[in-house]
Tab-separated table of C-alpha atoms and ligand atoms in Angstrom:
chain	number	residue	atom	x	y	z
Z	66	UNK	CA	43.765	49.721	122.891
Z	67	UNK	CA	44.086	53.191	120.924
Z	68	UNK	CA	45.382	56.298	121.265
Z	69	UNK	CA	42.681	59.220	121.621
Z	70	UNK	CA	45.287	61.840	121.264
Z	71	UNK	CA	48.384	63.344	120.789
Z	72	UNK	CA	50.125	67.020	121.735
Z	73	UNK	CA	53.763	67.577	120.574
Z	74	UNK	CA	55.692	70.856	120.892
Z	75	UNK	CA	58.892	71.615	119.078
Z	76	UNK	CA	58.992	67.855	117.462
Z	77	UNK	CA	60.751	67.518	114.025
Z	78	UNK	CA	59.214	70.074	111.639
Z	79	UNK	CA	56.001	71.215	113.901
Z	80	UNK	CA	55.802	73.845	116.135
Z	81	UNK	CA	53.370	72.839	118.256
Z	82	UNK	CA	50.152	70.205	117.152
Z	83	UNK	CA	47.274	68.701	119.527
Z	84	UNK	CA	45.104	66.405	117.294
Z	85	UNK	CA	42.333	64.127	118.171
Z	86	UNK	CA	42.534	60.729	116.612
Z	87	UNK	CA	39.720	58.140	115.209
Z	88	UNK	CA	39.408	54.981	117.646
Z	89	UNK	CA	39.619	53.114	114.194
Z	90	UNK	CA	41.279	54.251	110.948
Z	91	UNK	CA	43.074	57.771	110.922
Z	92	UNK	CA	44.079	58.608	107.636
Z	93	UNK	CA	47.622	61.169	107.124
Z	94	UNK	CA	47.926	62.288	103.532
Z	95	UNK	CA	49.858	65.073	102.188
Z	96	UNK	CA	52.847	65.210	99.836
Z	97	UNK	CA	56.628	64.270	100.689
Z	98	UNK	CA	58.479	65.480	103.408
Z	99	UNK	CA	55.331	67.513	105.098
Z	100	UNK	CA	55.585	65.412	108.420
Z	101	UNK	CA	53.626	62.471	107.926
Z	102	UNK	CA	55.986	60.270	109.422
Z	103	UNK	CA	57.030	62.311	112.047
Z	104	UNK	CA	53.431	61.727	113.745
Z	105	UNK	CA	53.674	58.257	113.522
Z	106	UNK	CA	57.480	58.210	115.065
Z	107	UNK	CA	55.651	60.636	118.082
Z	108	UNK	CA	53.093	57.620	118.410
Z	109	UNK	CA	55.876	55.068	118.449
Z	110	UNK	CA	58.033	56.543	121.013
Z	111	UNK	CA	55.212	56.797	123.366
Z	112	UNK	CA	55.319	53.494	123.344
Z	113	UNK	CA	58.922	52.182	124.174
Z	114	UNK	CA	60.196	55.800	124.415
Z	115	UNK	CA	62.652	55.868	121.121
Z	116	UNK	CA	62.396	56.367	117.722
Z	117	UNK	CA	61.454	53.446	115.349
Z	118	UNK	CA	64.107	55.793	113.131
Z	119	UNK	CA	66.999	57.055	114.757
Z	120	UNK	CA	68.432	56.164	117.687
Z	121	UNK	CA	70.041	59.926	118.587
Z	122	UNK	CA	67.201	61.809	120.674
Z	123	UNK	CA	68.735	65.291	119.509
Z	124	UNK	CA	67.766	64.451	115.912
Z	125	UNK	CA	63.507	64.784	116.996
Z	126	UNK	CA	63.927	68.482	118.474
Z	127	UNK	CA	62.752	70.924	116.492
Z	128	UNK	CA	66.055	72.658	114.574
Z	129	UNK	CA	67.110	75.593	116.759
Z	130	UNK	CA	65.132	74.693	119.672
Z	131	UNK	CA	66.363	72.952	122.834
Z	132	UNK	CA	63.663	70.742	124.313
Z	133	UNK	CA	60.767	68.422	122.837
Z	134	UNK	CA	57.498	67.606	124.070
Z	135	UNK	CA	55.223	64.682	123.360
Z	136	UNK	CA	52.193	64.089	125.267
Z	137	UNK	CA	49.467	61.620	124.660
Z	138	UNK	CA	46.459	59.485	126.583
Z	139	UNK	CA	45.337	56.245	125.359
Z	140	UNK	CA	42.903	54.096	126.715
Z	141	UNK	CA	43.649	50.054	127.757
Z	142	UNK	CA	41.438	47.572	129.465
Z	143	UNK	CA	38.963	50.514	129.100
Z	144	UNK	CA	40.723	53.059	131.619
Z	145	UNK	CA	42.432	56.344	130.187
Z	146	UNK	CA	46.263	56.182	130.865
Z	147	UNK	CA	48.463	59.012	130.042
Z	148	UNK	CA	52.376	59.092	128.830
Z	149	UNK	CA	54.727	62.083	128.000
Z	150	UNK	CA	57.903	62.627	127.127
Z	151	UNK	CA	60.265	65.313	127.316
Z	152	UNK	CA	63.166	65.801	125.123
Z	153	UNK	CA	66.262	67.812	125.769
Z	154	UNK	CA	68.789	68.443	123.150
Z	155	UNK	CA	72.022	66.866	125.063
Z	156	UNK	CA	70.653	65.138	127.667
Z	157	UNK	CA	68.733	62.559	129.176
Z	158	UNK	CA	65.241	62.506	128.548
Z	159	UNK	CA	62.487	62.353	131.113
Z	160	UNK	CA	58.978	60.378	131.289
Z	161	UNK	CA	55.946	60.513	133.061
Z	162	UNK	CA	53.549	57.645	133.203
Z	163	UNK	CA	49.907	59.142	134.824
Z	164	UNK	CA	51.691	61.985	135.666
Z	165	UNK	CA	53.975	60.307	137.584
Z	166	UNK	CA	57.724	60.539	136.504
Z	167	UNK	CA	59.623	56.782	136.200
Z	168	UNK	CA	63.110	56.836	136.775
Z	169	UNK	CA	64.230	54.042	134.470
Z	170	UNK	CA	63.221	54.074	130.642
Z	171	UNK	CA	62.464	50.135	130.780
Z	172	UNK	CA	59.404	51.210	133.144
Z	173	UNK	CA	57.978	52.463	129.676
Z	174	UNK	CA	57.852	49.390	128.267
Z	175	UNK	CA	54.390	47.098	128.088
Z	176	UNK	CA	52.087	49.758	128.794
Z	177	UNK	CA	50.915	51.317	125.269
Z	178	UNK	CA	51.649	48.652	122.999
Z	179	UNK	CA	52.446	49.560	118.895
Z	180	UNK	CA	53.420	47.593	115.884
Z	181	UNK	CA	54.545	49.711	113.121
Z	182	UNK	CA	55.081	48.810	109.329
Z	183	UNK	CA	57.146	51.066	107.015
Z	184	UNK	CA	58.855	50.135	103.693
Z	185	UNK	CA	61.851	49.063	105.611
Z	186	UNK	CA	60.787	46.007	107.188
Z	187	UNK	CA	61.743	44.482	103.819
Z	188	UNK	CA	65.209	44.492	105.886
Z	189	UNK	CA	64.320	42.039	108.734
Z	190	UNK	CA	63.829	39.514	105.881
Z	191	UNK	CA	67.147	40.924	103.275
Z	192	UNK	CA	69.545	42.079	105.639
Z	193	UNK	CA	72.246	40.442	107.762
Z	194	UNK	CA	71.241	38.614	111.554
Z	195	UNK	CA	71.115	42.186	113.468
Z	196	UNK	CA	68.070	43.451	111.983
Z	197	UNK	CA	66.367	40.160	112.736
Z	198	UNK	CA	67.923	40.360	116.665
Z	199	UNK	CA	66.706	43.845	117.171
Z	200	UNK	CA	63.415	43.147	115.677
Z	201	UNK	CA	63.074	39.926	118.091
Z	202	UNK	CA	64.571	42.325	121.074
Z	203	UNK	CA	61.966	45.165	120.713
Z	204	UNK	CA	58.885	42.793	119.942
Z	205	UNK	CA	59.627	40.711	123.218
Z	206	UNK	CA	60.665	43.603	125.584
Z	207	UNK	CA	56.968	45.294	124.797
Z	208	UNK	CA	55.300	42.167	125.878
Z	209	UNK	CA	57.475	40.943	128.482
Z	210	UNK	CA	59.132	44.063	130.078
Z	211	UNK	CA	61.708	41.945	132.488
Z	212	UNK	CA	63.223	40.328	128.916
Z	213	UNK	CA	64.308	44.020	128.248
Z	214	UNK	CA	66.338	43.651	131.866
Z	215	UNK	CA	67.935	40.713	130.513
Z	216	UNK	CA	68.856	41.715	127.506
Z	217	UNK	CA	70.423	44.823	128.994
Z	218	UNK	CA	72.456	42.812	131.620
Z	219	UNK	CA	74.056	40.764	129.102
Z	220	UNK	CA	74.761	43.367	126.859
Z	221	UNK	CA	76.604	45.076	129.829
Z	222	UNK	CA	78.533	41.581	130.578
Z	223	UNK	CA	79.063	40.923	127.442
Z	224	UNK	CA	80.808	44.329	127.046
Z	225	UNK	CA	82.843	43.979	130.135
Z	226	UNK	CA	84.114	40.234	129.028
Z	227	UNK	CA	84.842	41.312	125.472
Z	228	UNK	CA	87.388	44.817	127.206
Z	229	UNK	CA	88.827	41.603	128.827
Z	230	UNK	CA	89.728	39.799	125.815
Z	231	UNK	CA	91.200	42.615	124.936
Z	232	UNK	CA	93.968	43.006	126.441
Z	233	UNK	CA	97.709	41.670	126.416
Z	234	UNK	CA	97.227	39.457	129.188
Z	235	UNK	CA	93.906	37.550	129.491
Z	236	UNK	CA	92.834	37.444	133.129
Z	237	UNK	CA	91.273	33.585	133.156
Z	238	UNK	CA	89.618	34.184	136.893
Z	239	UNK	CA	88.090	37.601	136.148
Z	240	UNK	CA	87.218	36.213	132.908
Z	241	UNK	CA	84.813	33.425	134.526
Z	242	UNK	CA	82.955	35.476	136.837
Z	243	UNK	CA	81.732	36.689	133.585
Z	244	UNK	CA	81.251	33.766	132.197
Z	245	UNK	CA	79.179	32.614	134.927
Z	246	UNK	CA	77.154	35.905	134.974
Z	247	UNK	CA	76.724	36.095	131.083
Z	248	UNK	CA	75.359	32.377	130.789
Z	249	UNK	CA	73.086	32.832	133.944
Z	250	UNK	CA	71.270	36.433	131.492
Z	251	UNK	CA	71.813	34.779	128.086
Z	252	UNK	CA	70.297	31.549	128.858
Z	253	UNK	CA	66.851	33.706	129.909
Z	254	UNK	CA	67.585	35.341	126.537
Z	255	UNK	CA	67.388	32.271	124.798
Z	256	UNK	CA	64.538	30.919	126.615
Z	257	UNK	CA	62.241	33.682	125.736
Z	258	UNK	CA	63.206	33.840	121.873
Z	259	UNK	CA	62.642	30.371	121.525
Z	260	UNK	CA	59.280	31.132	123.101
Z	261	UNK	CA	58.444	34.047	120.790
Z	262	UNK	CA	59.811	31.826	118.089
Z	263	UNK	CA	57.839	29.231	118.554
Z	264	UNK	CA	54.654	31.454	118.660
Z	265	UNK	CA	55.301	33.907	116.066
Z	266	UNK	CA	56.153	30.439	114.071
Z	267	UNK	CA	52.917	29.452	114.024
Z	268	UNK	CA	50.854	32.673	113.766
Z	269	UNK	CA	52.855	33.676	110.696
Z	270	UNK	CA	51.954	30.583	109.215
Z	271	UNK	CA	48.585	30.820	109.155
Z	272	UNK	CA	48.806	34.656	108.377
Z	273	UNK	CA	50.606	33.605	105.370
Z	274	UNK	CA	48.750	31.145	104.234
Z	275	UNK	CA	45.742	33.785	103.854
Z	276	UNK	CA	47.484	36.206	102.297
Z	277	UNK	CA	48.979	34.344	99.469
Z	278	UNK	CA	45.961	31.801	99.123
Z	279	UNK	CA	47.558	29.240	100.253
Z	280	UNK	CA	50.094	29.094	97.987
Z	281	UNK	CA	52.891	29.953	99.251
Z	282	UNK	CA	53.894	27.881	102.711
Z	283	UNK	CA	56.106	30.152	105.396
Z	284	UNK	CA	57.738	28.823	108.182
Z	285	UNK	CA	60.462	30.514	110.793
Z	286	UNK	CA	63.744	28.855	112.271
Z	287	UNK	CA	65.182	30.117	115.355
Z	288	UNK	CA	68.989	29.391	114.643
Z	289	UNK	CA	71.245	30.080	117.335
Z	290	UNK	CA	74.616	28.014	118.478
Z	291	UNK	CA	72.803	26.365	121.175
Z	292	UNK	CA	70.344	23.696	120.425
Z	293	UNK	CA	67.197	24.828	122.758
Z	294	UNK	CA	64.307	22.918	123.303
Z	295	UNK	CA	60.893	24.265	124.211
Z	296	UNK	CA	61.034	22.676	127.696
Z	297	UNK	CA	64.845	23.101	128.697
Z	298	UNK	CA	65.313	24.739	132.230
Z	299	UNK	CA	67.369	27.740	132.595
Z	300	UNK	CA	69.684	25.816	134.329
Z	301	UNK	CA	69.989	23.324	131.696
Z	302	UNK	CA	70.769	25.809	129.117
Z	303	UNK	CA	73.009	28.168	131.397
Z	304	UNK	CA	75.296	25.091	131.809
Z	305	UNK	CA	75.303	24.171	128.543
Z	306	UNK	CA	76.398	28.064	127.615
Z	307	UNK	CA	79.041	27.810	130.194
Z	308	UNK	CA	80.411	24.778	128.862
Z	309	UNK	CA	80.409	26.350	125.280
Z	310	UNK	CA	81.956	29.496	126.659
Z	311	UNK	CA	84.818	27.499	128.527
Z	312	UNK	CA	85.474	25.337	125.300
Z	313	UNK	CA	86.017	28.683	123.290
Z	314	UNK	CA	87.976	30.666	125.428
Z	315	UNK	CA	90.920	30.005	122.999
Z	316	UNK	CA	89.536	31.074	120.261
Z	317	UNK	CA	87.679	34.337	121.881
Z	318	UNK	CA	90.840	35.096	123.010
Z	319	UNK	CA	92.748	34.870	119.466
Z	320	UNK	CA	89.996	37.091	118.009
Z	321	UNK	CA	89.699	39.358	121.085
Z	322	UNK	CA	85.494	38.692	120.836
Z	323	UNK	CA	83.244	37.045	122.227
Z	324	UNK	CA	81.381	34.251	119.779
Z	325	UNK	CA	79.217	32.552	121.334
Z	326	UNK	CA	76.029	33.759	122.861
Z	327	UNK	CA	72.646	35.110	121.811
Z	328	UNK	CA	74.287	37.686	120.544
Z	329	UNK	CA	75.052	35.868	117.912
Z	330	UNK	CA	71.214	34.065	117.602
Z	331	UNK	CA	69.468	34.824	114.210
Z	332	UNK	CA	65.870	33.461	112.848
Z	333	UNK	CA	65.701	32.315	109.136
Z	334	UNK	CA	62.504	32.704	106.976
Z	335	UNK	CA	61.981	29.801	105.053
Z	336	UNK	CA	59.066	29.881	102.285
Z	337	UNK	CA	58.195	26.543	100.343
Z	338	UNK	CA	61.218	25.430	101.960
Z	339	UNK	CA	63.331	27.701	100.191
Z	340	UNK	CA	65.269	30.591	102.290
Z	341	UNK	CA	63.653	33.562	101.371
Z	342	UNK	CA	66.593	36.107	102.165
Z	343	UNK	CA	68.311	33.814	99.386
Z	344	UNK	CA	65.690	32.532	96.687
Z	345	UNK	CA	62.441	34.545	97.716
Z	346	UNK	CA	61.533	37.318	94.895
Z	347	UNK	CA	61.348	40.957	96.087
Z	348	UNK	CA	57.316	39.942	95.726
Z	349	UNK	CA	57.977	37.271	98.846
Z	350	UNK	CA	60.083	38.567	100.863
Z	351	UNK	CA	57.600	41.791	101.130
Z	352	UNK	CA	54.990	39.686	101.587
Z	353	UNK	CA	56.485	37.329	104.449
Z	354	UNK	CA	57.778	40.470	106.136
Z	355	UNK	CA	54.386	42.045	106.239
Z	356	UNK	CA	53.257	38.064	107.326
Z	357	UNK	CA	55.853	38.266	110.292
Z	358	UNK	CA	54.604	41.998	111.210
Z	359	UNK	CA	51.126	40.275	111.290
Z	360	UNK	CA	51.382	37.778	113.798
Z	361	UNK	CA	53.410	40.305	115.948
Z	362	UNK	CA	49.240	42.504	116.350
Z	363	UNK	CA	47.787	38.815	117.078
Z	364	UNK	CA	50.743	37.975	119.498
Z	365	UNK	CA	50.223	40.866	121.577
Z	366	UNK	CA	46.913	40.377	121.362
Z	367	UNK	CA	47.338	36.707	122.814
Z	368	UNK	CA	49.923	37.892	125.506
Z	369	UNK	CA	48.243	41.320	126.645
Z	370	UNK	CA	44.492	40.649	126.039
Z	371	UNK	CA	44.263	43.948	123.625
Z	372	UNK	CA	45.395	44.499	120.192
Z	373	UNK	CA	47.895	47.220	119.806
Z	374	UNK	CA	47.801	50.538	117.783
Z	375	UNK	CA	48.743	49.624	113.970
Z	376	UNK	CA	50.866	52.648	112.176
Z	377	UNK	CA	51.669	51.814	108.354
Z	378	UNK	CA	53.992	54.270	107.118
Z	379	UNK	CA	53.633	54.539	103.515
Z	380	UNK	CA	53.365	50.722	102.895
Z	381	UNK	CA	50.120	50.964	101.241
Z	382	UNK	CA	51.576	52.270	97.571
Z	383	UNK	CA	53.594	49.051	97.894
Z	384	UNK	CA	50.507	46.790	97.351
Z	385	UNK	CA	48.454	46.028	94.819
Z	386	UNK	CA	44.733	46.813	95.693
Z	387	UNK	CA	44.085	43.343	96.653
Z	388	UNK	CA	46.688	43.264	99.224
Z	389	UNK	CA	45.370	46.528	100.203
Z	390	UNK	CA	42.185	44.966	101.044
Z	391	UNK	CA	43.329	41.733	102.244
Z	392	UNK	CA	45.683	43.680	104.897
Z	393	UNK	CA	43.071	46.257	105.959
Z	394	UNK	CA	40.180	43.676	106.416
Z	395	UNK	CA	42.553	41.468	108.271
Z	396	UNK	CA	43.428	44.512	110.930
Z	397	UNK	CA	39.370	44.350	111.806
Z	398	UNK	CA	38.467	47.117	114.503
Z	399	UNK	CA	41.913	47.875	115.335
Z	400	UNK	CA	43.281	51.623	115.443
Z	401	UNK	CA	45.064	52.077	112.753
Z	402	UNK	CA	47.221	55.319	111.295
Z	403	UNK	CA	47.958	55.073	107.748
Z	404	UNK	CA	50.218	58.007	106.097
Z	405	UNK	CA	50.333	58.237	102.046
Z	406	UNK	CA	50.839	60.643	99.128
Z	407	UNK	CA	48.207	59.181	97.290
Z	408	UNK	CA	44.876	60.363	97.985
Z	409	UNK	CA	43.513	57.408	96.207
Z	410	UNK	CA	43.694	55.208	98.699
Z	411	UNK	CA	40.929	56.784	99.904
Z	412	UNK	CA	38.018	54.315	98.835
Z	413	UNK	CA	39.762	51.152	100.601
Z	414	UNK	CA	37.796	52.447	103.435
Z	415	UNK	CA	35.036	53.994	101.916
Z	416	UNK	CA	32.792	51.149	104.576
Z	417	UNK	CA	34.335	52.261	106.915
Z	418	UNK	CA	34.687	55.029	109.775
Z	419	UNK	CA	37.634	57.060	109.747
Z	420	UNK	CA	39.461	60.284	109.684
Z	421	UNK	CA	41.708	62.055	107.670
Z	422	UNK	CA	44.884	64.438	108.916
Z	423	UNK	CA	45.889	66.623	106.020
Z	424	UNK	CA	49.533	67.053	106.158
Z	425	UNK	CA	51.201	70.150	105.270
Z	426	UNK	CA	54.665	72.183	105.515
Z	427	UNK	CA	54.649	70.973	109.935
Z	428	UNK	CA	50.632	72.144	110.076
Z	429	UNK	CA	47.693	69.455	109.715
Z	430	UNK	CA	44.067	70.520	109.102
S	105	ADP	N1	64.670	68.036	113.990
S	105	ADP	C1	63.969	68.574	112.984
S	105	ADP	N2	63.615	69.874	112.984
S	105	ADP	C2	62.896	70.418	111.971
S	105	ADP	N3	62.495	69.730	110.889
S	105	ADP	C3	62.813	68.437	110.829
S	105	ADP	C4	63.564	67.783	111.863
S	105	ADP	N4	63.729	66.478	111.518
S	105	ADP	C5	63.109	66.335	110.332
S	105	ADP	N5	62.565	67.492	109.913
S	105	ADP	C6	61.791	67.752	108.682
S	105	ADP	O1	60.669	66.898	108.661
S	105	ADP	C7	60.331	66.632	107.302
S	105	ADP	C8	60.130	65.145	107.094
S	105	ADP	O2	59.020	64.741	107.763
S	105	ADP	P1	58.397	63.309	107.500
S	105	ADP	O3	57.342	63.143	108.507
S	105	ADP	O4	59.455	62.287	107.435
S	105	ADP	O5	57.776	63.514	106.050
S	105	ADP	P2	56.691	62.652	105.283
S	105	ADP	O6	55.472	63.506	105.201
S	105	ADP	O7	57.290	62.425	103.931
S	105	ADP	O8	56.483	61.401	106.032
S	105	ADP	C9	61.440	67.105	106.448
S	105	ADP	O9	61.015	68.277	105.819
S	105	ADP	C10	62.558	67.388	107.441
S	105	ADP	O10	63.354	68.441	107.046
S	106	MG	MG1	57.115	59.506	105.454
């Protein structure tokens, strides 16, 4: 799929922009803090409807102005769709889908499908198990838009159970109404990551594998408190999350918190056997994030019979040329946005068609 092109009005630091985009490589240079990024971030929230950097809606509008626009028609299983979304300073913000407005934000979700790479994926391999949850979260809600459902169901259960624990007196009955209700969502949570585990598993391998000449050998554990195999039923693994639930409840209660669940679920990164959030070199663990990124494009691909729009936000000055290449040749005919400072990067695609978006002060010529 790609994007053909893009209007915003009163986003970040432009005024207003409409700008046509290359079906393959699109090319945004111009120097720091111009607004490279910020036409990226209006590409990504067309496509899940937030920010891949801030969570806060108020932040995108336009300093001193009240409402955003963003506006943009891409083209999937070769019909033109359209998706736009407005933006109000303090309140909620509103979508249309073909012109047609949705009333739940979910309903955004697997239509215009993005992966984006920026300098701080290096976190979903360094940080703590959140970054690694939400990554795993956002990845499967764009492919499988009920998982999103799920995952906001338990979150909502899980909130009520843990105001429970909180108080003085723990009410035992109200307490298992939620523990029947938050095993019934979390064990669909846990059969879809182990899915998406499995698969991403295997792609990532082989991704790997290229980019490091075989060298170096990458493999990805889904770790969570539950042992789940590929076949388990849901019902299988809701009882078995009841039962862990019940045998806890003294200890939730103590700490006033809920411990087990999904919520708790984290994937390790393991290259030559080594973990690489522990022994990998700065080297590694950029490479096996940009690995894992990787075999997200050829998942989608697999799961929604199109690749997805590419945006790689100032990851190229990160590589060495080779990687360059190796990365670039590797996205094939895919649409693909690239921002930089460095108008040197230039004759990576000198065989190739694309366009370049000169960045400047909220303008682009
Ligand atoms: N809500 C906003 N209103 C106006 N300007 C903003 C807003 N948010 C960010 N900016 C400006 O956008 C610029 C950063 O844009 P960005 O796309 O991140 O730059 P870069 O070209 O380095 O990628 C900064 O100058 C910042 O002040
Ligand atoms: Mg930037």
């Amino acid at each position: 799929m790609y994007i053909e092109n893009l209007r915003i009005i009163n986003f970040r630091n432009y005024d207003e922009a409409y700008l046509k985009f290359n079906k393959h490589i699109n090319l945004l240079l111009g120097r720091n803090g111009q607004g490279k990024t910020n036409i990226l971030e209006a590409i990504y929230m067309l496509s899940i409807g937030k920010s891949f950097r801030t969570n806060k809606d108020g932040e995108i509008v336009k300093f001193g102005k009240e409402n955003s626009y963003i506006g943009g028609s891409y083209v999937k299983y070769s019909r033109n769709n359209t998706i736009e979304i407005g933006l109000r300073k303090n309140n909620k913000k509103g979508i249309k889908i073909n012109k047609v407005s949705i009333d739940k934000i979910g309903h955004i979700l697997g239509k215009f499908n993005v992966v984006v790479f920026s300098p701080e994926d290096l976190r979903l391999v360094k940080e703590g198990p959140s970054e690694r949850r939400k990554f795993i979260d956002r990845e499967i809600s764009q492919i499988i838009p009920k998982y999103y459902n799920h995952l906001y169901n338990y979150n909502k259960i899980l909130g009520q159970r843990n105001k429970v624990l909180k108080n003085v007196n723990v009410d035992a009955a109200l307490l298992d109404v939620f523990d029947d209700s938050l095993s019934n969502e979390g064990a669909w949570i846990y059969i879809y990551r182990r899915r998406f585990v499995d698969k991403i598993k295997m792609l990532s391998k082989q991704i790997h594998d290229k980019l490091t000449d075989g060298v170096e050998n990458l493999d990805i554990k889904y770790i969570s408190q539950i042992d789940i195999q590929r076949d388990d039923s849901h019902e299988s693994i809701k009882s078995r999350f009841y039962e862990k639930l019940k045998n806890n409840i003294q200890s939730d209660i103590m700490n006033k918190v809920t411990k087990i669940g999904p919520h708790r679920d984290d994937i390790q990164i393991i290259i030559n056997d080594l973990d690489v959030k522990l022994y990998g070199s700065q080297g590694q663990q950029r490479t096996a994030a940009i690995s894992l990124k990787l075999s997200q494009i050829e998942l989608i691909n697999e799961e929604v019979k199109e690749y997805p729009v590419v945006l790689l936000d100032d990851i190229f000055s990160e590589l060495d040329e080779k990687r360059q290449k190796l990365l670039i040749d590797s996205l094939g005919e895919i649409q693909i946005f690239i921002t930089s400072a460095e108008e040197g990067h230039k004759k990576i695609f000198e065989d190739k068609q694309y366009d370049i978006f000169r960045v400047e002060n909220g303008q682009i010529s």
